[in-house]
Amino acid sequence: MLSPDEFREKYPAEVLEDELPNSPIGSLRDLQYLYGKLYTLATTGGGEYAPYLTPDAASDLVDTDDSLIVVRVDMSGDEPRLAADLDPVLITRYSDDLIQQVGHCKYSAAAGIDHSVTHQAGQDSDPEKLARYAKERLTRWAVDEVVTKAADDHTDGWIIERLAELGEDETILETIEETITRKLGGESATSLLTVQVKTASDGDYQWPGDLDVFNEAMRQRKLAKLVTKNKADDSSGDATDLVTGLPARTVGTSEDPQNYFLGKQLEKFPGLDIEEAWRSHPISEDAAITVMNAGTFVEACTYRTFGAKVYYLPYVFGRLTANKVHRLYGLLYHAVENDDTTPIEDAYKDERDADINTRDLRFYISAVMPHQMSRYDVFGETLNGRLHYPKELAFTHNRLVESVSAFNMKSEAEWTAPLPTNEKWGLLSTSDEQLHAVSTGWYFYQTFSERDDDEADADDPRIKALISVLSGEPIAVDMLLEEYVNRIVDEQTDDDEHEGFPSFLIASQFAQLCALADNELQLLRPTDPSNEPIAHEPTYDRYIMPSLDEIPIADGGHPAAPKLESFINETPALSPAHDDDPDSVTSQRRGAFLLGALVGDIGSYQEYSEDRSTTLVDQYPVKSITRSRIKKVTQETVAKTLTYTRQEKKQQGNYPGTKADHIVDRLRDTILKPDPEEWEIETDDLRFYYALGVTYGMNDHPWNRDESDVDEIEEEH
């Protein structure tokens, strides 16, 4: 395959534009056709038969020993015979310069022969089998029904007829077998088998690719398969080609790089009559072949995740100018050569390294879920994917955990940020791999409920979220909360695998939620007015949290109080500024968060000061929090807080106020006075923000706390 520089040199603007479709990309078929056209130009060049060749099929054989076996036939006399002036059977190396000359066209059926007279043997075939394949160039291919019909209609059809005639001579066949067996010396080989023919006494032996009759017979064999797939008799007819817009003989059961539009692919062909498929999806013979050639580029731009196959195919928006297509070819070439990155990352690298404007770059996106052989579900399909969404989501996420007050603080800060970060957690660190995580789905794998990929289905929320982000479609808030809570509950339940409260997981989920809510991206969709605030971008300060001395503390209070006030006010899902009605879901959500903050705070006190192995955090796991229980949990937690307050007063004599009073006072107004059983908040909403509160409370302490100064810290707190 030509490198991007070689492609640009061989196909300058004036040459390439003559090869390109006249209309912009408007469908998947248009895109596949363009890919197939570029692949053909880059591998077999232009020309009538170039799209029918399959140079990749035998690419592994290039420059390997005994990779090409050639039977030479002399047809220059009255009777065909094996070459007498040269070696009648040549065993040599298959090389790049022979790709077009051997004219190989692969047929994937296990028991079939290739469309071309050139045939590819299986891996490490023994000499006897290779000899049989060589003889079948004369005894099987040359007498194939489609090949003989093509020969009848061609002026040079006599060449194929003489090839078949030679195949009736047992002496000739024995000579071929004996020669191949002797030359290979009993060793197995992986080879292409073909013929060379001499048609004039003073001429040279010609390869199949040099003779039009061989090319036409190959073409007709391949076309014949386009109308008989899925047991159709002849799914063809005259119609307007959906790719070129021109009248043509169209076919209905052609192969497809993505297995779309096949007899068992019901999403694309509901109620299919296989014989009439050409009416539902008319594509001309030559266009169908070109589409089939898109396979190499299509496969290079796909990856598997969550049990599905995700297609992320780049193309250029608008008119197909040579400059745009040259750049597109570069992306496709690098996708073929590099298995480690996705097309998203490749496009971003080009944009970054070459200062390329990606406004004209679009992506076709879909996910395919296989159920059984030849049966698939296609979902999330769009032609409007853009680099902007995954790229900006990755950058927004990194900015959040690196430089906003909810997740970070100055190095000299004496008090922790509201939520923890951890360099070993991908979503709690600023990682260069974040774009890779977003584009492959790992971004959601880290936060969503875990599933067995072998049992995944088209309703998998992880796939829905991935496709939504790639295409810029908002994700439903309730789906996110359900997945988050299920993952939290699973981790708290599985004691053997996970230890302690999953605070890093919850902080990761919240960072993801905030990134998706970014005002520019708007990748969150509220499913009802009550969770609309969750879809709003937080207003955390875009600077690192100040040190303890810089925090304004009113009335000689403690820094924990203004820190809590600031976090709640800057989080739209919790903020009274968004909705201060005590009966609103926002107020209820705030109450759940505050309860969690108190449970986390007192639970940490129990662990560090009381040396208790089981704390309130363990006593009230996330799955135990419901509307009917939350008031009781609050009462018990406040009672435990007052007990520790009395202990502190006995020990110190002048302990001021109530322990964690900045939380307790708020709880009295949000949970203890109202009746939570009449709340309207959904359970997942309630539990997630309770879990977020626990994470906040466990992380709410002076920076660099250690066992030696626990008592002193707790006295202050």
XYZ file of C-alpha atoms in Angstrom, residues 442-715:
274
model
C -12.616 2.666 29.193
C -13.851 6.034 30.465
C -17.209 4.441 31.321
C -15.853 1.005 32.163
C -14.236 2.590 35.232
C -17.496 4.016 36.599
C -20.414 1.944 35.294
C -21.725 -1.319 36.682
C -19.493 -4.226 35.687
C -20.850 -6.810 33.242
C -19.744 -9.951 31.475
C -18.850 -8.811 27.963
C -19.630 -12.276 26.632
C -23.258 -11.724 27.654
C -23.503 -8.082 26.595
C -26.444 -6.910 24.514
C -27.561 -3.894 22.540
C -29.079 -2.310 25.655
C -25.732 -2.178 27.464
C -25.572 1.337 29.003
C -21.800 1.431 28.580
C -22.162 1.147 24.812
C -24.964 3.711 24.773
C -22.807 6.155 26.729
C -19.785 5.582 24.477
C -21.735 6.100 21.256
C -23.418 9.183 22.738
C -20.088 10.815 23.568
C -18.537 9.958 20.216
C -21.497 11.433 18.357
C -22.180 14.373 20.691
C -25.569 13.120 21.855
C -26.454 13.808 25.518
C -26.592 10.931 27.995
C -29.660 10.569 30.207
C -28.923 11.594 33.798
C -31.035 8.813 35.296
C -29.085 6.180 33.346
C -25.809 7.534 34.724
C -27.044 7.604 38.311
C -28.406 4.058 38.049
C -25.071 2.795 36.724
C -23.085 4.712 39.315
C -25.151 3.429 42.231
C -25.126 -0.165 40.979
C -21.326 -0.054 40.776
C -21.033 1.477 44.268
C -23.360 -1.118 45.771
C -21.497 -3.942 44.023
C -18.166 -2.750 45.399
C -19.541 -2.361 48.926
C -21.140 -5.814 48.742
C -18.117 -7.688 47.394
C -16.033 -7.702 50.575
C -13.576 -10.263 49.215
C -12.483 -8.077 46.318
C -12.878 -4.545 47.689
C -11.824 -3.125 51.036
C -13.343 -0.055 52.645
C -15.671 2.575 51.282
C -15.146 3.163 47.506
C -14.406 6.871 47.858
C -12.048 7.013 44.855
C -14.682 5.365 42.665
C -17.335 7.875 43.776
C -15.003 10.824 43.282
C -14.240 9.452 39.790
C -17.941 9.193 39.006
C -18.567 12.731 40.187
C -15.649 14.079 38.148
C -17.121 12.324 35.116
C -20.558 13.751 35.844
C -19.117 17.264 36.070
C -17.148 16.871 32.837
C -20.208 15.640 30.935
C -22.156 18.647 32.243
C -19.670 21.119 30.728
C -21.564 24.039 29.169
C -19.811 23.737 25.831
C -20.223 19.959 25.524
C -23.713 19.605 27.065
C -23.459 15.831 27.146
C -26.029 15.355 29.918
C -29.778 15.211 29.350
C -32.157 15.561 32.304
C -35.011 13.083 32.033
C -37.346 15.196 34.154
C -37.240 18.703 35.713
C -36.206 17.338 39.105
C -32.779 16.222 37.886
C -32.187 19.171 35.578
C -29.710 20.787 38.026
C -27.458 17.733 37.730
C -27.004 18.511 34.038
C -25.748 22.038 34.809
C -22.027 22.759 34.832
C -20.633 23.321 38.356
C -19.157 26.738 39.070
C -16.103 25.641 41.022
C -13.353 28.229 41.082
C -10.914 27.810 38.218
C -8.015 28.184 40.568
C -6.505 25.824 43.099
C -8.059 25.929 46.549
C -6.415 28.527 48.843
C -4.484 27.641 51.928
C -6.109 27.593 55.349
C -4.945 31.124 56.125
C -6.659 32.434 52.987
C -10.082 30.958 53.764
C -12.372 33.656 55.210
C -13.792 32.328 58.477
C -16.723 34.300 59.841
C -17.189 34.740 63.594
C -14.089 32.774 64.443
C -15.597 29.622 62.915
C -13.895 26.536 61.565
C -12.630 26.277 57.923
C -14.785 23.189 57.375
C -17.951 25.324 57.436
C -17.151 27.773 54.602
C -15.622 24.922 52.622
C -18.902 22.986 52.826
C -20.925 26.101 52.067
C -18.803 26.836 49.015
C -19.018 23.281 47.654
C -22.801 23.124 48.009
C -23.347 26.553 46.473
C -21.092 25.781 43.498
C -22.686 22.381 42.793
C -25.975 23.059 40.926
C -27.470 19.705 41.937
C -27.160 20.762 45.594
C -27.269 24.546 45.505
C -30.069 26.482 47.308
C -29.508 29.177 44.712
C -30.918 26.801 42.116
C -33.909 25.791 44.245
C -34.362 26.724 47.915
C -37.846 25.252 48.272
C -37.620 22.850 51.267
C -39.952 20.452 49.429
C -37.964 20.425 46.177
C -35.895 17.509 44.935
C -32.820 19.751 45.047
C -33.371 20.284 48.768
C -33.919 16.551 49.262
C -30.750 15.764 47.342
C -28.892 18.287 49.492
C -30.217 16.538 52.592
C -28.923 13.160 51.356
C -25.526 14.704 50.675
C -25.363 16.309 54.121
C -26.278 13.045 55.820
C -23.530 11.306 53.889
C -21.076 14.060 54.854
C -21.904 13.570 58.552
C -21.678 9.773 58.292
C -18.289 10.114 56.573
C -17.035 12.674 59.072
C -18.071 10.747 62.198
C -17.064 7.449 60.608
C -13.546 8.824 60.107
C -13.504 10.012 63.735
C -14.492 6.524 64.898
C -11.731 4.952 62.834
C -8.917 7.318 63.806
C -9.838 8.403 67.342
C -11.864 5.454 68.594
C -9.905 2.806 66.684
C -13.130 1.121 65.641
C -13.004 -1.391 62.819
C -16.730 -0.986 62.085
C -17.869 2.614 61.706
C -21.009 4.469 60.700
C -19.783 4.237 57.098
C -19.992 0.447 57.353
C -23.200 0.547 59.399
C -25.065 2.587 56.788
C -23.945 1.362 53.337
C -25.298 3.047 50.233
C -27.810 0.306 49.454
C -29.438 0.802 52.893
C -30.420 4.412 52.163
C -34.051 4.853 51.108
C -36.680 7.532 51.614
C -38.295 5.437 54.324
C -35.029 4.920 56.258
C -33.150 8.157 55.774
C -34.756 9.961 58.704
C -33.941 7.119 61.106
C -30.342 6.983 59.856
C -30.080 10.744 60.342
C -31.434 10.571 63.879
C -29.017 7.799 64.830
C -26.056 9.575 63.230
C -26.834 12.884 64.955
C -27.278 11.018 68.255
C -23.868 9.399 67.825
C -22.417 12.833 67.008
C -23.825 14.275 70.246
C -22.386 11.332 72.195
C -18.902 12.076 70.893
C -19.445 15.772 71.605
C -20.188 15.013 75.249
C -17.089 12.813 75.435
C -14.959 15.662 74.082
C -16.409 18.104 76.612
C -15.625 15.753 79.486
C -12.063 15.390 78.260
C -11.456 19.052 77.462
C -13.899 20.826 79.742
C -14.482 23.760 77.396
C -15.244 22.006 74.038
C -17.153 24.634 71.969
C -20.505 23.833 70.329
C -21.453 20.511 68.744
C -19.104 18.265 66.827
C -19.575 18.824 63.074
C -22.190 21.442 63.889
C -21.865 22.968 60.406
C -23.447 19.746 59.086
C -25.803 18.941 61.968
C -27.510 22.319 61.872
C -28.282 21.949 58.178
C -29.548 18.400 58.649
C -32.153 19.544 61.152
C -33.701 21.729 58.463
C -33.436 19.286 55.535
C -34.227 15.870 57.026
C -35.191 15.937 60.693
C -38.039 18.454 60.432
C -39.652 17.371 57.088
C -40.959 13.862 56.473
C -38.634 12.149 53.926
C -41.202 9.414 53.285
C -43.100 12.003 51.232
C -40.067 12.996 49.222
C -40.148 12.729 45.433
C -36.438 12.105 44.825
C -35.608 8.881 42.977
C -33.711 6.212 44.898
C -30.625 6.265 42.648
C -30.476 10.049 42.926
C -30.786 9.827 46.714
C -28.136 7.131 47.053
C -25.566 8.663 44.738
C -25.536 12.003 46.510
C -25.500 10.256 49.878
C -22.420 8.335 48.661
C -20.889 11.600 47.420
C -21.504 13.087 50.873
C -19.798 10.150 52.598
C -16.797 10.639 50.305
C -16.791 14.347 51.131
C -17.034 13.713 54.884
C -14.251 11.111 54.887
C -12.013 13.542 53.006
C -12.851 16.561 55.222
C -9.832 16.939 57.467
C -6.556 18.834 57.730
C -4.051 18.011 55.012
C -1.404 15.368 55.774
C -3.281 13.917 58.733
C -1.505 10.962 60.258
C -1.894 8.734 63.266
C 0.437 10.773 65.471
C -1.670 13.902 65.440
C -5.153 12.401 65.235
C -6.144 13.463 68.752
C -5.043 17.032 68.202
C -6.838 17.232 64.843
C -10.044 15.804 66.192
C -10.005 18.269 69.097
